[in-house]
Coordinates of C-alpha atoms in Angstrom, one line a residue:
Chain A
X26 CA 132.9 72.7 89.1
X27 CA 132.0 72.8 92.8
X28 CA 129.0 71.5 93.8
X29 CA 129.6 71.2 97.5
X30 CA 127.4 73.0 100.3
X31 CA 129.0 76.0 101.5
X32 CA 131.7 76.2 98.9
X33 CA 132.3 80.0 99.1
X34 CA 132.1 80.6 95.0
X35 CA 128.4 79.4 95.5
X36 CA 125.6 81.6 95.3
X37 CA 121.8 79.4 96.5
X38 CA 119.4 81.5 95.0
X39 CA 116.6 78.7 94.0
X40 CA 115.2 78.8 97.6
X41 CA 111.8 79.0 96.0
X42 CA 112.1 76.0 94.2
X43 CA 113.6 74.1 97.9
X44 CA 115.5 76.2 100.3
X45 CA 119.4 75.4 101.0
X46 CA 121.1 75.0 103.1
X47 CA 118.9 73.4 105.9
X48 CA 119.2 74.2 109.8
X49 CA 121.5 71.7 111.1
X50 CA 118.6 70.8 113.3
X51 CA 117.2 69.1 110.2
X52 CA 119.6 66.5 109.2
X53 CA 120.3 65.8 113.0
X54 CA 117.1 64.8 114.3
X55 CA 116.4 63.2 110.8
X56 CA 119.8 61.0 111.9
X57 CA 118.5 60.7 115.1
X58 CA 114.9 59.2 114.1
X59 CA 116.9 56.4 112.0
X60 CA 118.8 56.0 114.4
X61 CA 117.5 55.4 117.5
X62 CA 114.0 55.5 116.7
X63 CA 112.8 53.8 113.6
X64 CA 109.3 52.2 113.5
X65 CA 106.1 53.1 112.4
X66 CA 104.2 55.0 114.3
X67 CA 100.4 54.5 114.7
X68 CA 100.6 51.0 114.0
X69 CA 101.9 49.2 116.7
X70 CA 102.2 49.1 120.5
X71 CA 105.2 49.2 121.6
X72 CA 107.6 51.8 122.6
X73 CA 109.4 52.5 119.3
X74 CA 106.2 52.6 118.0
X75 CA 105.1 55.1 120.4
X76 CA 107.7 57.0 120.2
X77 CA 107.4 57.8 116.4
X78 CA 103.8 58.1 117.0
X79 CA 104.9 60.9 119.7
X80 CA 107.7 62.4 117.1
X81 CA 104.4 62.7 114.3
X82 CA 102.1 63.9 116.7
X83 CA 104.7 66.5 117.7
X84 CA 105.2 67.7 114.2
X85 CA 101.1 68.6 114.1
X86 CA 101.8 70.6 117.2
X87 CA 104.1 72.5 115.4
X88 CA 102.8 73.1 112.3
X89 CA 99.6 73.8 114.5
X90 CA 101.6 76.7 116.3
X91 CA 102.9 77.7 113.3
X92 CA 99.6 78.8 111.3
X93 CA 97.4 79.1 114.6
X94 CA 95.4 76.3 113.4
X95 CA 92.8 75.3 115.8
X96 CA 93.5 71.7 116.7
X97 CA 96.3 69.2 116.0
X98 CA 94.4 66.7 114.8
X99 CA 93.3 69.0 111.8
X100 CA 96.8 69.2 110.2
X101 CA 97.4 66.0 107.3
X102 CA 100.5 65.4 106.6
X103 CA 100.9 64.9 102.9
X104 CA 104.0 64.2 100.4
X105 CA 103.9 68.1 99.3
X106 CA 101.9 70.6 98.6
X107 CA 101.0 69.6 95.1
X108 CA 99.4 66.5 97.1
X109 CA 97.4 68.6 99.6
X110 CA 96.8 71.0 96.8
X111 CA 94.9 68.1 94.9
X112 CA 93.3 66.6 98.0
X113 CA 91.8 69.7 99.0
X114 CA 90.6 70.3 95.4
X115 CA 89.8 67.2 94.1
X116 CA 88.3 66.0 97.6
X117 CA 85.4 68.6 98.3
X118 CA 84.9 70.2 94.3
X119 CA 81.9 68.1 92.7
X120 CA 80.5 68.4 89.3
X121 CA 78.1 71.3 88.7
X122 CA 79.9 73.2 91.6
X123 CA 82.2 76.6 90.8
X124 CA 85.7 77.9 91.5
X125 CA 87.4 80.7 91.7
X126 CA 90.8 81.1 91.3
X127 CA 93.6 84.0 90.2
X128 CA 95.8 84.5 87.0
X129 CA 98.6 84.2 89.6
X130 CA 98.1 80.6 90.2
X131 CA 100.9 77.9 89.9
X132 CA 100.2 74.8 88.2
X133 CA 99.7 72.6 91.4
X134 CA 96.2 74.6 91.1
X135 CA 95.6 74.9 87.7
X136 CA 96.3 71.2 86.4
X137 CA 93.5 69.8 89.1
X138 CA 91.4 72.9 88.3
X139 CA 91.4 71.9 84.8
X140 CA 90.8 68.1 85.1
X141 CA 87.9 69.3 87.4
X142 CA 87.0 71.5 84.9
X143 CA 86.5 68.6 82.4
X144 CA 84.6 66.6 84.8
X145 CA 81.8 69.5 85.1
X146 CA 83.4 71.7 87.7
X147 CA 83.1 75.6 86.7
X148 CA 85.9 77.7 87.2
X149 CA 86.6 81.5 87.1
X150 CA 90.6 82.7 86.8
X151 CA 90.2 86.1 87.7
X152 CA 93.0 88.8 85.5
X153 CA 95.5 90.4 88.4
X154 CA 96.7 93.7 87.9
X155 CA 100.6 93.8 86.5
X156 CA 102.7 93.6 89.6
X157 CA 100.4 90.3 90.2
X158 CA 97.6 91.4 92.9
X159 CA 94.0 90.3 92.9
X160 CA 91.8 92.9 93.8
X161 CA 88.9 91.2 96.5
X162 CA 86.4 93.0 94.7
X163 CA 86.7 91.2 91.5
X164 CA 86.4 87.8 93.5
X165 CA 83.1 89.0 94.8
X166 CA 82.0 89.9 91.9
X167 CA 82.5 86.3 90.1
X168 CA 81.0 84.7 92.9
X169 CA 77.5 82.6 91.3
X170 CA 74.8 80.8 93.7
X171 CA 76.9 77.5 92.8
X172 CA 80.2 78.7 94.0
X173 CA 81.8 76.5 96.4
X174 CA 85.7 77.6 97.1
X175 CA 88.0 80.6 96.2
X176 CA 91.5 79.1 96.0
X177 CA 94.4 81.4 95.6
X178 CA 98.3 81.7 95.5
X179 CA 99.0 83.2 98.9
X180 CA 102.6 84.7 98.0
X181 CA 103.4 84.3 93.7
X182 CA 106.5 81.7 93.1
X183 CA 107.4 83.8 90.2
X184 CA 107.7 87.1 91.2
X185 CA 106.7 87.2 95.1
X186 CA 103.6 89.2 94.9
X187 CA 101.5 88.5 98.4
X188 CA 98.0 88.0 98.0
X189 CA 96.2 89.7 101.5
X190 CA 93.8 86.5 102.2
X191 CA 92.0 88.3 105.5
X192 CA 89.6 90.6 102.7
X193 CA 89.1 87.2 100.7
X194 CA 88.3 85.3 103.5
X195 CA 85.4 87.6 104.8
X196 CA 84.1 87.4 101.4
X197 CA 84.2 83.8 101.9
X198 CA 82.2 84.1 105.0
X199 CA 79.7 86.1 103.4
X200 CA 79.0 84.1 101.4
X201 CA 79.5 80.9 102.7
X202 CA 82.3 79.4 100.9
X203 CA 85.3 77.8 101.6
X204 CA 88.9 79.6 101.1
X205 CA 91.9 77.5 100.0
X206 CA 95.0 79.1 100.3
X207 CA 98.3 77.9 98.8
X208 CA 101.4 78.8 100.7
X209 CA 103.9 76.8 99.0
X210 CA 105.9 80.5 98.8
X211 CA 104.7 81.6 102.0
X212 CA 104.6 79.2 104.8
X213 CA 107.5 80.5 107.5
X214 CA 107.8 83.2 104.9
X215 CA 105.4 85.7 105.8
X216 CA 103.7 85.5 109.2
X217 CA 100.1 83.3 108.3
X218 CA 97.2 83.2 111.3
X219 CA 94.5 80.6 110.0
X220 CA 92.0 82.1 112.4
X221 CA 92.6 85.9 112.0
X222 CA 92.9 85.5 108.4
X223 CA 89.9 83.5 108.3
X224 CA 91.4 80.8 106.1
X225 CA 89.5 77.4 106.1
X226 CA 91.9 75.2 104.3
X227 CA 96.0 75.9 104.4
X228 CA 97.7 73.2 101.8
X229 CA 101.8 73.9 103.0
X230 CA 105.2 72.3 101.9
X231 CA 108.1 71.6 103.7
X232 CA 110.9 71.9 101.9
X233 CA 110.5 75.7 101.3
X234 CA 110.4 78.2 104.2
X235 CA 109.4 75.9 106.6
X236 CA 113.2 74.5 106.1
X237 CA 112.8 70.8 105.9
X238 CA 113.2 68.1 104.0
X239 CA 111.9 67.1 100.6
X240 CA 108.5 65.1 100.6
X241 CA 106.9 67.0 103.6
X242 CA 104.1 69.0 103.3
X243 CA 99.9 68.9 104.5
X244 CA 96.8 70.2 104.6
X245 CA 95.0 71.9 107.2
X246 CA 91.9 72.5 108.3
X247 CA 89.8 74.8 109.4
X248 CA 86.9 74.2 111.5
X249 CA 84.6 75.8 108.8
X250 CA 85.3 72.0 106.9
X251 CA 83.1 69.8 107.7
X252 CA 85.1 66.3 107.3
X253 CA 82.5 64.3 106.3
X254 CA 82.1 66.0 103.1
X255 CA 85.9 65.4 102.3
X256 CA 86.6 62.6 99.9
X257 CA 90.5 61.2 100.5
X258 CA 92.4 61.1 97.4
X259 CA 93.6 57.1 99.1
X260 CA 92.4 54.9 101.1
X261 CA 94.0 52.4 103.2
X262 CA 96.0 51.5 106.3
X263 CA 95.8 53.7 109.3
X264 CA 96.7 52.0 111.9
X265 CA 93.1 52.4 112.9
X266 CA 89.1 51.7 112.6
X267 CA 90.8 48.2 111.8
X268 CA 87.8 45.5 112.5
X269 CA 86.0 47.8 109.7
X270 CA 86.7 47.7 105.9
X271 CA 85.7 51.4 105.5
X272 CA 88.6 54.0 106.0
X273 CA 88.2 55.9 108.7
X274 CA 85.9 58.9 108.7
X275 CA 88.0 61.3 111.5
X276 CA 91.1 63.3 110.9
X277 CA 93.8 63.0 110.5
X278 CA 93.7 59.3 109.8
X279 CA 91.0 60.4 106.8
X280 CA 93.5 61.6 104.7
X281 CA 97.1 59.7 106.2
X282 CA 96.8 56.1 104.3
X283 CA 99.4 54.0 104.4
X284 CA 103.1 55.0 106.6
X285 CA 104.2 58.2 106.7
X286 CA 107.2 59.8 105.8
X287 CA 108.7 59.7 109.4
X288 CA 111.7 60.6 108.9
X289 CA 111.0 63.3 106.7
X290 CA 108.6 64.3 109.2
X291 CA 111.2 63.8 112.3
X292 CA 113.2 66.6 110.2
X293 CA 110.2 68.9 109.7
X294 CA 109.2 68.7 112.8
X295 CA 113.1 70.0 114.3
X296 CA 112.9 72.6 111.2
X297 CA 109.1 74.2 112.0
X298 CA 110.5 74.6 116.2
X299 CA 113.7 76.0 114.4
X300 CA 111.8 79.1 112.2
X301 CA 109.0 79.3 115.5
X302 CA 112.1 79.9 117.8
X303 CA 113.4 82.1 114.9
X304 CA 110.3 83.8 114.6
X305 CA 108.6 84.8 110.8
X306 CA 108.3 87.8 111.3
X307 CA 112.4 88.4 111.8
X308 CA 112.7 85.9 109.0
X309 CA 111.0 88.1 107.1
X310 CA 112.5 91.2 108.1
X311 CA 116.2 89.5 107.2
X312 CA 114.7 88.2 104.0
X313 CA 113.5 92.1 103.1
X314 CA 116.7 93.7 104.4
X315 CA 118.6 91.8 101.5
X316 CA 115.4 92.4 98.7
X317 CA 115.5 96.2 99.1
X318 CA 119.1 96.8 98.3
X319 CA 118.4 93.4 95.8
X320 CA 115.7 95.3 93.9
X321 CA 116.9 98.8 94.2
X322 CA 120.2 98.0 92.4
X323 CA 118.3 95.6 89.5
X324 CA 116.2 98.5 88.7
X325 CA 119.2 100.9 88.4
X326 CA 120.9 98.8 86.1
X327 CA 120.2 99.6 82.5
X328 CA 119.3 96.8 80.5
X329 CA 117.2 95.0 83.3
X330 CA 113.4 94.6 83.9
X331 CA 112.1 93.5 87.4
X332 CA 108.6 92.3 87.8
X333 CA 106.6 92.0 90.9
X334 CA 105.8 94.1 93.4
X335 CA 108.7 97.0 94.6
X336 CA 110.5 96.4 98.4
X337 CA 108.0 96.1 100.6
X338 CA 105.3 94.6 102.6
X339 CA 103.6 93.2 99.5
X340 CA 106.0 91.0 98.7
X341 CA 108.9 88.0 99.4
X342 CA 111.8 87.4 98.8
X343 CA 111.3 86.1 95.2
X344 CA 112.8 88.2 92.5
X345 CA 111.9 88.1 88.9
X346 CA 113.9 89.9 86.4
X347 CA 115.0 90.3 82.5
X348 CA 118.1 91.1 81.5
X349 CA 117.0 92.8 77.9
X350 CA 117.9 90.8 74.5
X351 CA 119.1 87.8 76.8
X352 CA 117.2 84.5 76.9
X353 CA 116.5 83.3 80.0
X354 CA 118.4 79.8 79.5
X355 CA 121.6 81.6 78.5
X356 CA 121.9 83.8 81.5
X357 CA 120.9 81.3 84.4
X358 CA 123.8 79.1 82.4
X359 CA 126.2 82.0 82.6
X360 CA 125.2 83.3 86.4
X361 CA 126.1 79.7 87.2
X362 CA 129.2 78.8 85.1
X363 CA 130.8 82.0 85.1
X364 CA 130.0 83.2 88.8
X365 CA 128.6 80.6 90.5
X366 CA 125.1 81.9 91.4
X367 CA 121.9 79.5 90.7
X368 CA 118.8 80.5 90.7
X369 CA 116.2 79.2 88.1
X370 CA 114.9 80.5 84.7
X371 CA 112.2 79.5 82.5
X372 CA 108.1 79.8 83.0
X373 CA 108.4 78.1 86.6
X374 CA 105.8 75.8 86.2
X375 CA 103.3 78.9 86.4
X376 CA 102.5 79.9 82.9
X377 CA 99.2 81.6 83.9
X378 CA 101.4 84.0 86.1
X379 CA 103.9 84.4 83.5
X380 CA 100.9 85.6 81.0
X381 CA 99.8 88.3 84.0
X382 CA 103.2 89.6 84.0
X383 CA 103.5 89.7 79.9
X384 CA 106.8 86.9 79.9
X385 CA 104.8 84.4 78.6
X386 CA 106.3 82.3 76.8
X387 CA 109.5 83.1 77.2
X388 CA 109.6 83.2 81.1
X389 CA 111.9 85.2 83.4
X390 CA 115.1 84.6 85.9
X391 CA 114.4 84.2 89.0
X392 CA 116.4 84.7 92.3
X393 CA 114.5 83.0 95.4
X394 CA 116.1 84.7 98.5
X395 CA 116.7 83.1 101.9
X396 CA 117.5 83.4 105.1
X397 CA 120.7 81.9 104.6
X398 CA 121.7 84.4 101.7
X399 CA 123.8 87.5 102.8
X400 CA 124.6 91.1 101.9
X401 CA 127.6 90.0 100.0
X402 CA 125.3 87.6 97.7
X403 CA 123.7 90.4 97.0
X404 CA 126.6 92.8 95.9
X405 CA 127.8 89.4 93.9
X406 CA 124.6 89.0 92.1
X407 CA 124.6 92.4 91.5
X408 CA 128.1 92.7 90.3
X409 CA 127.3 89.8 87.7
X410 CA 123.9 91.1 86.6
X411 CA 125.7 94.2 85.4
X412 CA 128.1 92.4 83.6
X413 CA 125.9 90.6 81.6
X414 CA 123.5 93.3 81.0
X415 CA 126.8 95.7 80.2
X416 CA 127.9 93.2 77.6
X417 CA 124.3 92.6 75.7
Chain B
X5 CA 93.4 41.7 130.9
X6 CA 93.9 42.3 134.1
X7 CA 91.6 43.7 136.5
X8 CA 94.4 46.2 138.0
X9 CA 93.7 48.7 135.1
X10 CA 91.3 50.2 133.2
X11 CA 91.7 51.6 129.7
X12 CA 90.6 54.4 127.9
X13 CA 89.2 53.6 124.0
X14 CA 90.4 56.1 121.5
X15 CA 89.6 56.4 117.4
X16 CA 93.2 57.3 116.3
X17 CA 97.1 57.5 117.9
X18 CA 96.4 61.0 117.4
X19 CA 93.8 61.3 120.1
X20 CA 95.7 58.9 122.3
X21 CA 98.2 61.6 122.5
X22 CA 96.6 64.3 122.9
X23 CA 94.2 62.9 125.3
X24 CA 97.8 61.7 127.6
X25 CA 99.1 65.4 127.9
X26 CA 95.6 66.4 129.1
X27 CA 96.0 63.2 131.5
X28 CA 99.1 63.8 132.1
X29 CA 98.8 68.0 132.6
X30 CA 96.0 67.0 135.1
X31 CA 97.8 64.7 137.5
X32 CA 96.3 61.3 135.8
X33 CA 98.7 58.8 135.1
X34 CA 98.1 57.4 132.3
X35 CA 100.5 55.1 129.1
X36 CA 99.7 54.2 125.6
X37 CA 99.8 50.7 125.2
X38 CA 97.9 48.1 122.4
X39 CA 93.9 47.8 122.7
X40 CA 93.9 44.5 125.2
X41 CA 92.1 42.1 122.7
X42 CA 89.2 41.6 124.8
X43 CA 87.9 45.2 124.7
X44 CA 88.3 45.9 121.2
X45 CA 89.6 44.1 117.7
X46 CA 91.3 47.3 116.3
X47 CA 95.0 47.0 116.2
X48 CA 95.8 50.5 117.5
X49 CA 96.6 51.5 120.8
X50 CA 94.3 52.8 123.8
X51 CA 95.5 54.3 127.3
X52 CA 95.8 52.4 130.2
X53 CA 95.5 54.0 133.5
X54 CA 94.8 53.0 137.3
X55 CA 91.2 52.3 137.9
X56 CA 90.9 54.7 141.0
X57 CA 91.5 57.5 138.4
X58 CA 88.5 56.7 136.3
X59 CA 86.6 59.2 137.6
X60 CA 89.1 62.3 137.1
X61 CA 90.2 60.8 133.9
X62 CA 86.1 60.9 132.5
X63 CA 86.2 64.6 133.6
X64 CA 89.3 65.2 131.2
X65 CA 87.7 63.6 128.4
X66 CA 84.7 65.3 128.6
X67 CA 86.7 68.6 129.4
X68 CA 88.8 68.0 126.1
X69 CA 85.9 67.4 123.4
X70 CA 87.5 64.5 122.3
X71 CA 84.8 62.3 120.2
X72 CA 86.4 59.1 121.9
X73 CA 84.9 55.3 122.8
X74 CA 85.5 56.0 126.1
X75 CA 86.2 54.3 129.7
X76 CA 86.6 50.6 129.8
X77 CA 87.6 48.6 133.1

C-alpha cells in the first residue's frame, strides 16, 4: 500500500487533524535554518545567534499580521495549541472565579476546564443548537458577578460549525471579561481580526491552516491582558533578566522558557507569509468551492447523514457524516484500503461536541478539506461514499 | 568598552529588534551585539550605536513606547 506524498491513488482528507501536504516553502526554509543557520536565538551575541533571533522575531511579525494583533511582542510561541490552550487557562483562572464555555468545545478546553473545575474554578458549558452554534444570548445570560473569561471553539473540529466571536466579544466588554478563543480549526482558515472581533486572547496551532510544521503553535494577546496577572505554566531560561532568579515579568519572554522550536518556527514563519501572500479569504473561498458540491452530493446520497452547518458562510471545510448501519471504524478502514481516501473517524477527541450533535458515543467520519484537495477528490470521495452506502 | 559607542539597554531580544527597524527605518545606525559587561550582568544582547546619534536614537525610543533601560555611553 502506498504511503508516499502525492501518490495519485491518495486522497488527504485529515487536514483537520494536520494539513498535508505542506507549501514547499515550509520544508525549504526549515532546511535552510539547519542549514546555514542553526543556533539559538535570544541567547547569545553573535551573529548566528542574531540571526535566529531575527528568523523568531520575524515569525511574531507574521503571525502578528496574520490575526491583526496589536504588537509583536504579544504573540508566545508555544508547542501547540493544546499548550497555549492550558497556559491561557490555567495561567489567569483562580479558584472561586467562573467560566464559560460551549458544548462545542474540544478537549484541549475541556480537560484544563475540568482540572480547574476540581481546584474551585466554576464553569458553565452552555447547550448549542444542533448544527453546533452558540447563541451570544445564552452566554450573557450565564454570566455571574465572579465570571472571569468566556472561552470558546472558534470554528468546531468535528463538524466545522463557526462560532461569530465579534457579538461574544462585546459581551465580554460589557462586562468586563476576558474572551479566549480557540482557533485550532480556524487560524488561516477563516479570515480572524483580533481587534475588530474584539478578542483578547487567540491560542493558534501551526500545523493546521496556518500550513506548518508540527509543534508550532502560541498564544496571543490582547492588550485588554494585563501581564502581570498571567502566571507561566514554566519557568526558566530566556535568554534574559539573567542577574535575577525571578523569570521575567514582560512578554514574550514570560511565557517562552527554555529554546524554542526554531526550526519549527523557521518553517512557520515561511508558511504564515505563504497563506498572507495567498490571502484567507481566497483560501477560504477554494476551501468552500470544493464543500458545496462536497455537501450537496453527501446529502443526496441515500443512506448518509451530514452534520454541521449546510454550504456556507457559517462553516469550514470540515465535513462530518454517517453512512447509516456502518460503524465509523469500518468505513474510515474501507475509504482507505479500498480507495485510498483518509480522513479520520471516531469521537475526535471532542466528545462534548459529539453529544451536541447526538453521535455520542459512537462518533462520526470526518473529511477535513484543504487547500490542496481538488474537484476530482471530491467526485472520488463521492463516488466511494455511494458505494459503501449502496452496499449497506 | 570602548568610548567610540554607546549602547542602548533593552529587557528582551524581542525589543532589541524591534527597537533596530525603528532605528534603522529612521536613519540611526544601530547593531545587536552582547550587553558589554560593564553596563550590565544579563547575558542578552543590547544595541550598539554611534554616540553622535544618541540624541535621535532617545527620540525613537520614546516615539516607540518601548518600556526599555535605556541609553548608556
Amino acid at each position: 500500500m502506498s504511503t508516499e506524498r502525492n501518490d495519485p491513488e491518495l486522497v488527504y482528507l485529515d487536514n483537520a487533524a494536520t494539513s498535508w501536504p505542506k507549501p514547499p516553502c515550509v520544508a525549504e526554509a526549515m532546511r535552510r535554518f539547519l542549514d546555514k543557520t542553526g543556533a539559538n536565538p535570544g541567547r547569545s551575541g553573535h551573529r548566528l545567534s542574531i540571526a535566529a533571533s531575527r528568523m523568531v522575531y520575524s515569525a511574531r511579525e507574521a503571525i502578528a499580521e496574520l490575526f491583526n494583533a496589536p504588537d509583536p511582542l504579544r504573540v508566545a510561541f508555544g508547542l501547540n495549541v493544546t499548550d497555549s490552550l492550558n497556559q491561557a487557562l490555567h495561567g489567569l483562572l483562580h479558584p472561586g472565579q467562573h467560566v464559560i464555555t460551549s458544548g462545542m468545545e474540544h478537549n484541549s478546553v475541556m480537560r484544563p476546564l475540568r482540572v480547574l473545575e476540581a481546584r474551585g474554578v466554576a464553569m458553565t458549558v452552555l447547550p448549542c443548537a444542533a448544527d453546533g452554534s452558540l447563541d451570544p444570548a445564552d452566554v450573557e445570560a450565564a454570566i455571574r458577578p465572579e465570571t472571569r473569561m468566556i472561552v470558546v471553539n472558534h470554528a468546531s473540529n468535528v463538524c466545522g460549525t463557526i462560532q461569530p466571536l465579534k457579538p461574544l466579544g462585546e459581551i465580554a466588554r460589557r462586562h468586563n471579561l476576558l474572551l479566549l478563543a480557540d482557533t485550532a480549526q480556524s487560524a488561516g482558515a477563516v479570515p480572524i481580526d483580533m481587534q475588530a472581533d474584539l478578542i483578547d486572547l487567540l491560542a493558534f496551532t501551526g500545523h493546521k491552516s496556518l500550513y506548518g510544521p508540527t509543534g508550532t503553535g502560541g498564544l496571543v494577546l490582547g492588550e485588554r491582558v494585563d501581564e502581570a496577572e498571567l502566571i507561566p505554566l514554566r519557568q526558566g531560561g530566556t535568554g534574559s533578566h539573567s542577574e535575577h532568579d525571578e523569570h521575567p515579568p514582560f512578554l514574550p519572554d514570560l511565557l517562552e522558557s527554555g529554546t524554542p522550536n526554531t526550526v519549527g518556527l523557521a518553517g512557520l514563519g515561511a508558511s504564515v507569509r505563504w497563506v498572507l501572500q495567498k490571502g484567507v479569504a481566497a483560501i477560504r473561498d477554494e476551501e468552500q468551492a470544493l464543500v458545496s458540491p462536497l455537501l450537496a452530493g453527501l446529502q443526496e446520497t441515500p443512506g448518509v447523514k451530514v452534520y454541521g452547518p449546510g454550504a456556507g458562510k457559517g462553516r469550514t471545510a470540515t465535513i462530518s457524516l454517517n453512512i447509516e448501519d456502518m460503524a465509523t471504524s469500518e468505513a474510515g478502514l474501507r475509504l482507505d484500503e479500498e480507495f485510498g481516501i483518509l480522513c479520520r473517524v471516531g469521537l475526535h477527541c471532542a466528545p462534548a461536541a459529539h453529544r451536541t450533535l447526538g453521535t455520542f458515543p459512537a462518533g462520526a467520519l470526518r473529511f477535513g478539506l484543504g487547500i490542496f484537495n481538488t474537484p476530482q477528490d471530491v467526485t472520488r470521495v463521492l463516488a466511494a461514499v455511494r458505494i459503501l452506502a449502496g452496499g449497506r | 568598552m570602548s568610548a567610540d559607542f554607546a549602547y542602548i539597554l533593552v529587557y528582551s531580544t524581542g525589543q532589541a529588534l524591534r527597537l533596530e527597524k525603528l532605528l534603522l527605518a529612521a536613519g540611526v545606525d544601530c547593531k545587536p551585539v552582547p550587553v558589554p559587561r560593564h553596563l550590565s550582568s544579563d547575558c542578552g544582547i543590547c544595541l550598539r550605536i554611534a554616540p553622535e546619534d544618541g540624541e535621535a536614537t532617545q527620540k525613537v525610543v520614546a516615539a516607540s513606547g518601548l518600556d526599555v533601560p535605556g541609553l548608556k555611553e
